[in-house]
Each structure stands twice: as C-alpha cells, then as structure tokens.
Coordinates of C-alpha atoms in Angstrom, one line a residue:
M113 CA 7.4 28.0 34.6
D114 CA 4.2 28.5 34.0
L115 CA 2.5 26.6 30.6
Q116 CA 1.8 30.1 28.7
K117 CA 5.8 31.4 29.5
I118 CA 6.8 27.7 28.3
L119 CA 4.4 28.3 25.4
V120 CA 6.0 31.8 24.4
V121 CA 9.6 31.0 25.3
F122 CA 8.7 27.4 22.9
T123 CA 7.0 30.0 20.1
L124 CA 10.2 32.4 20.0
L125 CA 13.0 29.6 19.8
Y126 CA 10.6 27.7 17.3
A127 CA 9.2 30.3 15.1
P128 CA 12.3 31.5 12.8
V129 CA 12.9 27.6 12.0
L130 CA 9.2 27.9 10.4
L131 CA 10.9 30.5 7.9
F132 CA 12.8 28.2 6.3
S133 CA 11.8 26.1 3.1
F134 CA 12.3 23.1 2.5
E135 CA 11.6 20.6 -0.2
P136 CA 9.4 17.9 0.3
K137 CA 10.5 14.2 0.5
G138 CA 7.0 12.4 0.2
P139 CA 4.7 11.0 -0.5
L140 CA 5.3 7.9 1.4
R141 CA 5.3 4.7 -1.2
S142 CA 2.9 2.2 -0.3
K143 CA 1.7 -0.7 -2.4
N144 CA -1.2 -2.7 -1.6
Y145 CA -0.3 -6.0 0.1
Y146 CA -3.9 -6.5 1.2
V147 CA -4.5 -9.9 -0.3
P148 CA -8.0 -9.7 -2.6
F149 CA -5.7 -7.5 -4.1
I150 CA -2.7 -8.9 -4.6
P151 CA -3.1 -10.5 -8.1
F152 CA -3.6 -7.2 -9.6
Y153 CA -2.1 -3.8 -10.3
S154 CA -1.9 -1.6 -7.2
F155 CA -0.5 2.3 -7.7
P156 CA 2.9 3.2 -5.5
G157 CA 2.4 6.2 -3.9
E158 CA 4.5 8.6 -6.2
G159 CA 5.0 12.4 -6.3
A160 CA 4.0 14.1 -9.3
A161 CA 7.2 16.3 -9.2
S162 CA 9.9 16.3 -11.6
G163 CA 13.3 14.2 -11.9
E164 CA 16.8 15.0 -12.7
K165 CA 17.6 14.3 -16.4
G166 CA 19.9 11.5 -16.7
S167 CA 19.1 10.8 -13.2
L168 CA 19.2 6.5 -12.1
N169 CA 17.2 5.6 -9.9
V170 CA 17.4 2.6 -7.5
T171 CA 14.6 2.0 -4.6
L172 CA 14.2 -1.6 -2.6
A173 CA 10.9 -1.3 -0.7
Q174 CA 10.3 -4.4 2.1
Y175 CA 6.8 -5.4 3.0
Y176 CA 5.8 -7.2 6.3
V177 CA 2.3 -8.2 6.4
Q178 CA 0.1 -9.6 9.0
D179 CA -3.5 -10.3 8.8
I180 CA -6.3 -12.8 9.9
V181 CA -10.1 -12.4 8.7
S182 CA -12.2 -14.7 10.1
E183 CA -16.0 -14.6 10.6
F184 CA -18.9 -16.6 12.3
H185 CA -21.6 -18.1 10.2
S186 CA -24.6 -20.4 10.7
V187 CA -24.6 -24.1 9.5
S188 CA -27.6 -26.2 8.9
T189 CA -26.8 -28.2 11.9
G190 CA -28.2 -25.1 14.0
G191 CA -25.5 -22.6 15.7
Y192 CA -22.8 -21.2 14.6
L193 CA -18.9 -22.0 12.9
M194 CA -15.9 -20.0 13.1
E195 CA -14.3 -19.3 9.6
R196 CA -11.4 -18.0 8.6
F197 CA -10.1 -16.6 5.4
T198 CA -6.9 -15.5 6.2
D199 CA -4.5 -16.0 8.4
Y200 CA -0.5 -15.7 7.6
E201 CA 2.4 -13.4 7.8
G202 CA 4.2 -12.2 4.8
Y203 CA 7.4 -10.5 3.6
V204 CA 7.5 -8.6 0.1
L205 CA 10.7 -7.6 -1.5
E206 CA 10.0 -5.2 -3.9
P207 CA 13.0 -3.8 -6.2
T208 CA 12.1 -0.7 -8.4
L209 CA 14.8 0.5 -11.4
S210 CA 14.0 4.0 -13.3
F211 CA 15.6 6.0 -15.5
N212 CA 14.9 10.1 -16.4
P213 CA 15.7 10.7 -20.2
L214 CA 14.2 13.9 -19.7
D215 CA 13.4 16.2 -16.5
S216 CA 9.6 15.7 -16.8
L217 CA 10.0 12.2 -17.9
E218 CA 10.8 9.0 -15.9
A219 CA 10.3 5.0 -16.9
G220 CA 10.7 1.7 -15.1
I221 CA 10.4 -1.5 -13.9
T222 CA 9.0 -3.0 -10.7
S223 CA 9.5 -6.7 -9.5
R224 CA 8.9 -8.3 -6.7
L225 CA 9.2 -11.5 -4.4
H226 CA 6.6 -12.8 -2.3
F227 CA 7.3 -15.0 1.2
Y228 CA 4.0 -16.5 2.7
Y229 CA 4.8 -17.7 6.5
G230 CA 3.2 -18.5 9.7
G231 CA 5.8 -16.1 11.4
I232 CA 6.4 -15.9 15.2
F233 CA 4.3 -12.8 16.4
D234 CA 0.2 -14.3 17.1
S235 CA 1.1 -14.6 20.8
V236 CA 2.4 -10.8 20.6
F237 CA -0.7 -9.4 18.6
E238 CA -2.9 -11.1 21.0
A239 CA -1.6 -9.8 23.7
F240 CA -1.7 -6.2 22.1
H241 CA -4.9 -6.7 21.4
E242 CA -6.2 -7.8 24.7
L243 CA -4.0 -4.9 26.7
F244 CA -6.0 -2.2 24.4
G245 CA -9.6 -4.1 25.0
F246 CA -9.1 -4.1 20.6
P247 CA -11.0 -6.6 18.5
N248 CA -8.8 -10.2 18.4
G249 CA -9.5 -11.1 14.6
G250 CA -10.5 -14.2 15.8
R251 CA -6.9 -15.5 16.7
E252 CA -7.6 -17.1 19.8
S253 CA -9.8 -19.7 17.7
F254 CA -7.1 -20.6 15.4
P255 CA -3.2 -22.7 15.7
Q256 CA -1.2 -19.8 16.1
N257 CA 1.8 -19.4 13.3
D258 CA -0.3 -21.0 11.0
V259 CA -0.5 -20.1 7.2
Y260 CA -4.2 -20.5 5.5
I261 CA -5.7 -18.4 2.9
S262 CA -8.7 -19.3 1.9
I263 CA -11.0 -16.8 -0.7
H264 CA -13.2 -18.1 -3.4
T265 CA -15.2 -16.0 -5.2
T266 CA -17.4 -15.6 -9.0
S267 CA -15.6 -12.8 -9.5
G268 CA -12.1 -14.2 -11.1
I269 CA -11.0 -14.3 -7.4
D270 CA -10.2 -17.7 -6.7
L271 CA -7.3 -18.1 -3.7
F272 CA -6.1 -20.8 -1.4
L273 CA -2.8 -21.5 0.7
D274 CA -2.3 -23.9 3.3
D275 CA 1.6 -24.3 4.1
N276 CA 4.9 -21.5 3.5
L277 CA 5.7 -20.4 0.0
T278 CA 8.2 -18.4 -2.0
A279 CA 6.5 -17.0 -5.5
I280 CA 8.0 -14.5 -7.8
G281 CA 5.3 -11.8 -8.2
D282 CA 4.1 -9.7 -11.2
T283 CA 6.2 -7.5 -13.0
D284 CA 5.6 -3.4 -12.9
L285 CA 6.5 -1.5 -16.3
F286 CA 5.6 2.6 -15.9
V287 CA 5.8 5.7 -17.2
K288 CA 5.7 9.1 -15.2
W289 CA 5.4 12.4 -17.2
S290 CA 5.7 15.6 -15.3
F291 CA 3.8 18.0 -17.6
L292 CA 3.4 20.6 -15.0
N293 CA 6.1 22.2 -12.3
I294 CA 5.5 25.4 -10.9
S295 CA 6.6 27.2 -7.3
A296 CA 3.5 25.9 -5.6
M297 CA 2.2 22.7 -7.4
D298 CA 3.6 20.0 -9.7
L299 CA 1.3 17.6 -12.0
A300 CA 1.7 14.4 -13.5
L301 CA 0.2 11.6 -15.4
W302 CA 1.4 7.9 -14.8
G303 CA 0.8 4.9 -16.6
A304 CA 1.6 1.3 -16.1
L305 CA 1.4 -2.1 -17.6
K306 CA 1.9 -5.3 -15.0
L307 CA 3.1 -8.1 -16.8
P308 CA 1.9 -11.8 -15.5
T309 CA 5.2 -13.2 -14.1
G310 CA 3.2 -14.0 -11.1
A311 CA 0.4 -16.5 -10.8
M312 CA -3.1 -16.8 -9.4
E313 CA -2.3 -20.5 -7.6
N314 CA 0.8 -18.6 -5.7
I315 CA -1.3 -15.9 -4.7
S316 CA 1.7 -13.6 -6.8
G317 CA -0.6 -12.4 -9.9
S318 CA -3.3 -13.0 -11.7
G319 CA -2.2 -14.9 -15.1
Y320 CA -3.2 -11.5 -17.0
A321 CA -1.8 -8.3 -18.2
D322 CA -3.6 -4.8 -16.1
L323 CA -3.2 -1.2 -17.0
G324 CA -3.1 1.3 -14.5
L325 CA -3.5 5.3 -15.4
A326 CA -3.5 8.0 -12.4
L327 CA -2.8 11.8 -12.1
L328 CA -0.6 13.2 -9.4
A329 CA -0.4 16.3 -8.0
D330 CA 1.8 17.8 -5.4
F331 CA 0.9 21.0 -3.5
H332 CA 3.5 22.8 -1.6
F333 CA 2.1 26.4 -0.9
F334 CA 3.6 26.3 2.4
K335 CA 6.9 26.6 3.7
R336 CA 6.8 23.7 5.9
F337 CA 4.1 22.0 4.6
A338 CA 3.1 19.8 1.4
F339 CA -0.1 17.7 0.3
F340 CA -0.4 15.0 -2.0
L341 CA -3.3 13.8 -4.1
E342 CA -3.1 10.5 -6.8
T343 CA -6.5 9.0 -8.1
G344 CA -6.4 6.4 -10.7
I345 CA -7.8 3.4 -11.9
V346 CA -6.7 0.0 -12.5
L347 CA -8.4 -2.1 -15.3
P348 CA -7.7 -5.9 -14.8
G349 CA -6.4 -8.0 -17.8
Q350 CA -9.3 -10.2 -17.8
L351 CA -12.2 -7.7 -18.1
L352 CA -9.8 -5.8 -21.2
A353 CA -9.4 -9.2 -23.0
G354 CA -13.1 -9.5 -22.9
K355 CA -12.7 -12.8 -21.1
S356 CA -14.9 -11.9 -18.2
E357 CA -17.2 -8.9 -16.9
Y358 CA -15.6 -9.4 -13.4
P359 CA -13.1 -8.7 -11.9
L360 CA -14.3 -5.2 -11.7
P361 CA -12.2 -2.0 -12.3
V362 CA -10.5 -0.7 -9.1
F363 CA -10.6 2.9 -8.2
H364 CA -7.7 4.6 -6.4
L365 CA -7.4 7.6 -4.8
M366 CA -4.5 8.8 -2.0
A367 CA -4.2 12.1 0.1
A368 CA -1.2 12.8 2.0
S369 CA 0.1 15.4 4.5
E370 CA 3.8 16.5 4.9
F371 CA 5.4 18.1 7.8
M372 CA 9.1 19.3 7.2
V373 CA 10.4 19.2 10.5
T374 CA 13.9 19.9 9.4
E375 CA 15.5 19.4 5.7
N376 CA 16.2 16.3 6.1
F377 CA 13.7 14.5 8.3
S378 CA 9.8 14.8 7.6
L379 CA 6.7 13.1 9.3
L380 CA 3.4 12.5 7.1
L381 CA -0.2 11.0 7.5
Q382 CA -1.4 9.2 4.6
F383 CA -4.7 8.2 3.7
K384 CA -5.2 5.2 0.7
L385 CA -8.9 4.0 -0.5
N386 CA -9.4 1.2 -3.4
T387 CA -12.3 0.0 -4.5
S388 CA -12.7 -4.0 -4.5
P389 CA -12.5 -6.2 -7.5
I390 CA -15.1 -8.6 -6.1
A391 CA -18.4 -7.9 -6.8
E392 CA -19.8 -11.4 -6.2
G393 CA -20.4 -13.4 -3.0
V394 CA -17.4 -15.3 -1.4
T395 CA -18.3 -19.2 -1.6
V396 CA -18.1 -21.0 1.1
P397 CA -19.8 -24.1 2.8
E398 CA -23.3 -22.8 4.2
N399 CA -24.1 -19.4 4.6
I400 CA -21.3 -16.5 5.1
T401 CA -21.4 -13.1 6.3
Y402 CA -17.8 -12.2 4.8
T403 CA -19.3 -11.0 1.6
A404 CA -20.1 -7.9 2.8
K405 CA -16.7 -6.9 3.8
L406 CA -15.1 -8.3 0.7
I407 CA -17.3 -6.2 -1.4
Q408 CA -16.3 -2.6 0.5
P409 CA -13.4 -0.6 -0.5
M410 CA -10.4 -0.9 1.5
T411 CA -9.4 2.7 3.5
N412 CA -6.2 2.5 5.2
I413 CA -4.2 4.8 7.0
L414 CA -0.5 5.3 6.9
F415 CA 2.0 7.0 9.4
G416 CA 6.0 7.4 8.8
A417 CA 8.7 9.4 8.4
I418 CA 11.3 9.9 5.6
W419 CA 14.5 10.7 6.0
K420 CA 16.7 12.4 3.4
A421 CA 20.3 13.4 2.5
G422 CA 21.3 13.9 -0.8
P423 CA 20.3 11.0 -3.0
V424 CA 19.9 8.8 -0.4
K425 CA 16.3 8.2 1.0
I426 CA 14.8 6.0 3.6
Q427 CA 11.2 5.7 4.4
F428 CA 9.5 3.7 7.3
N429 CA 5.7 3.8 7.9
L430 CA 3.0 1.6 9.4
E431 CA -0.1 0.9 7.8
E432 CA -3.6 -0.1 9.5
D433 CA -7.3 -0.6 8.2
A434 CA -8.6 2.1 10.1
F435 CA -12.1 2.4 8.9
T436 CA -13.7 -0.4 6.8
N437 CA -11.5 -3.4 8.4
N438 CA -11.1 -4.3 4.7
G439 CA -7.6 -4.4 4.7
A440 CA -4.7 -6.3 6.0
D441 CA -4.3 -5.8 10.0
L442 CA -0.8 -4.3 9.9
I443 CA 1.8 -3.5 7.3
A444 CA 5.2 -2.5 8.3
N445 CA 7.6 -0.8 5.3
L446 CA 10.9 0.1 5.0
T447 CA 12.3 1.5 1.4
L448 CA 16.0 2.5 0.9
S449 CA 16.4 4.6 -1.9
T450 CA 18.9 6.5 -3.9
S451 CA 20.1 7.7 -7.4
F452 CA 23.0 8.5 -9.7
D453 CA 24.0 10.8 -12.6
L454 CA 25.0 9.1 -15.9
Y455 CA 24.9 12.6 -17.3

C-alpha cells in the first residue's frame, strides 16, 4: 500500500473522531522556578473558564529543576577564568487549595517547600549534551553533583548557597473572577498577594509581599483545539513599599495551544515570557559578561500532556529555556489535582 492510500485510509478512519468536541483541560500549570525569579511572585498558568459553585479544589504540583550557569570572564593578570553562578538540582513541593463560592469566583492559597541539593544526574546531562552536540553549560569545569548559587546584584537580589538546603517558600493568596463565559471564549481577571513566608537568604522568598495582576483568556473556536493567553504584571514588595526603585516590575506573557486527542487526554505546547526583575549588573570579582544575560527576559517552551477523568487531573510537562538561555536548563513538572462538591 503506497503512501497516498495510507493517508486516505487514515483520514477515513480518523475524520469522524474530529467531529466530536471535547472539554479543554489546559493550560499547563507551571510556576517560574528559575533562581533569579524565585524570590518573587509568578503566575501559575491558569485557564479563564469558571469553576463549579461549591467545589473544593486540591492540587499538588511537584517540580524537578536542573540548572547550571557559567561564564568566562577576564582577569587582571591576563587570560580568562570560568565562573559559575548556579549549579544545582532542586525539588519544589507546591500544594494549592481553592474554593468556588460562586460559579464565577475562585479563591485559594498556595504554599511551597524548596529542596536544593547536588543531585545525581550531572553525568547524565553531560552525556546527553555531548551525544547531540549541545552546549554543556560548563559542567565539565566544575565538581559533579555540587550545590552552588552565587548571584549578587545592585537590584535588590542577593543570593548565595553552597550546601544542601530545605526551606519554606512564600505563600500565595489568589482570586480569579471569570467575568465572561460564552461558547467560544472565556475571560477572567486574576489577582494575587504573595506573603513573605520565605527568605532571601534561603532563596525561597524576598522578605516582602508582592502583588500580581493578570488577564486570562481561553479560546475554543474549534472542536479539538483550544488556545490560552495569560498576560500580567508582578509588582515586587520593595517597589510597593517605596524601599527602592528595584527590583523592576516583572511583565508576564503566556500563550498555549491544546490538542484534545480524546475526551480524557490532551497534548499541549506552551510559551512563557517573563521580563527580568534585574536592572543593574551582577557584581563579582573582576569583569563579568553574565550581566547581559541576567537582564534579558526569560523565554521558555513547555511541552506536556494532561489526562483528566471526572474530577481527577494529571499533568506532566517538560520546560526548557529555548531562546535567551535565561532560564533553568530543565524543569520537569508532575501535577495532580482533584475537586470535591461541598454543596
């Protein structure tokens, strides 16, 4: 059977399935766990669709983070020295509890626990990068499975860690108001207040309360495809309190597409952009070129899948700093969620 006949048979078999319309399950839930952004609030990636009145929603997100950032810089004695700024593996446990008092209103709380450690996968990542000819981030120049974070700026961000650490992170209070729900589109406003339960010295918070405001939009014009937009701004607490003109406000954009393979299973591709809170250079000995990288926006690509049956939803995705390289090398996210009808 030649290719043309195969395509005809496939179309005849699969075309009827495309006539069915399924419920969107996206977007991918994904907080920003790149080190310079961790002290500040970040939007989780939410849909605009309204919930069900009286539902209690429980979510547990788990993030594995792998990152190394190193750069060459010149020294006064001549030549160049390799300097690293982040080199660690991490795990973040992030439970969320929310409630829908009305169909159009959801309020909730998110907390998190950070684990910083050396890990065991440096050799695996080195081998993978060498196999495909990808840049190795300088891993070969430093001890394997090490913990090291050193980012010192004049923008209110001062981070240092050289040992394993477990730390309580900041707590988010949030409200979502779904103010438009029609057959092809949903719109919502998102507001969040980050409470300073973490600490800058533990790379788990800023010590200030942040404010986040966003507009969410869902589009489902097609039977098997859905599209999501999320745009917002984060105002760091130092700025709100008038303590300093830094860190800068963080502007956020998320765009996602979803293909509903079946009623229960979807594949998603997502793009995420956050401008940097850092305005001034990184201060390290001698002259450093890392400054230009840190002030660039974080531009990440996410690919993942969501399975949903009844109130139970399971999400898995991978996240990569694909464009500006101003993001964690790899983030893997497994999120479990369910809901209960209270009335």
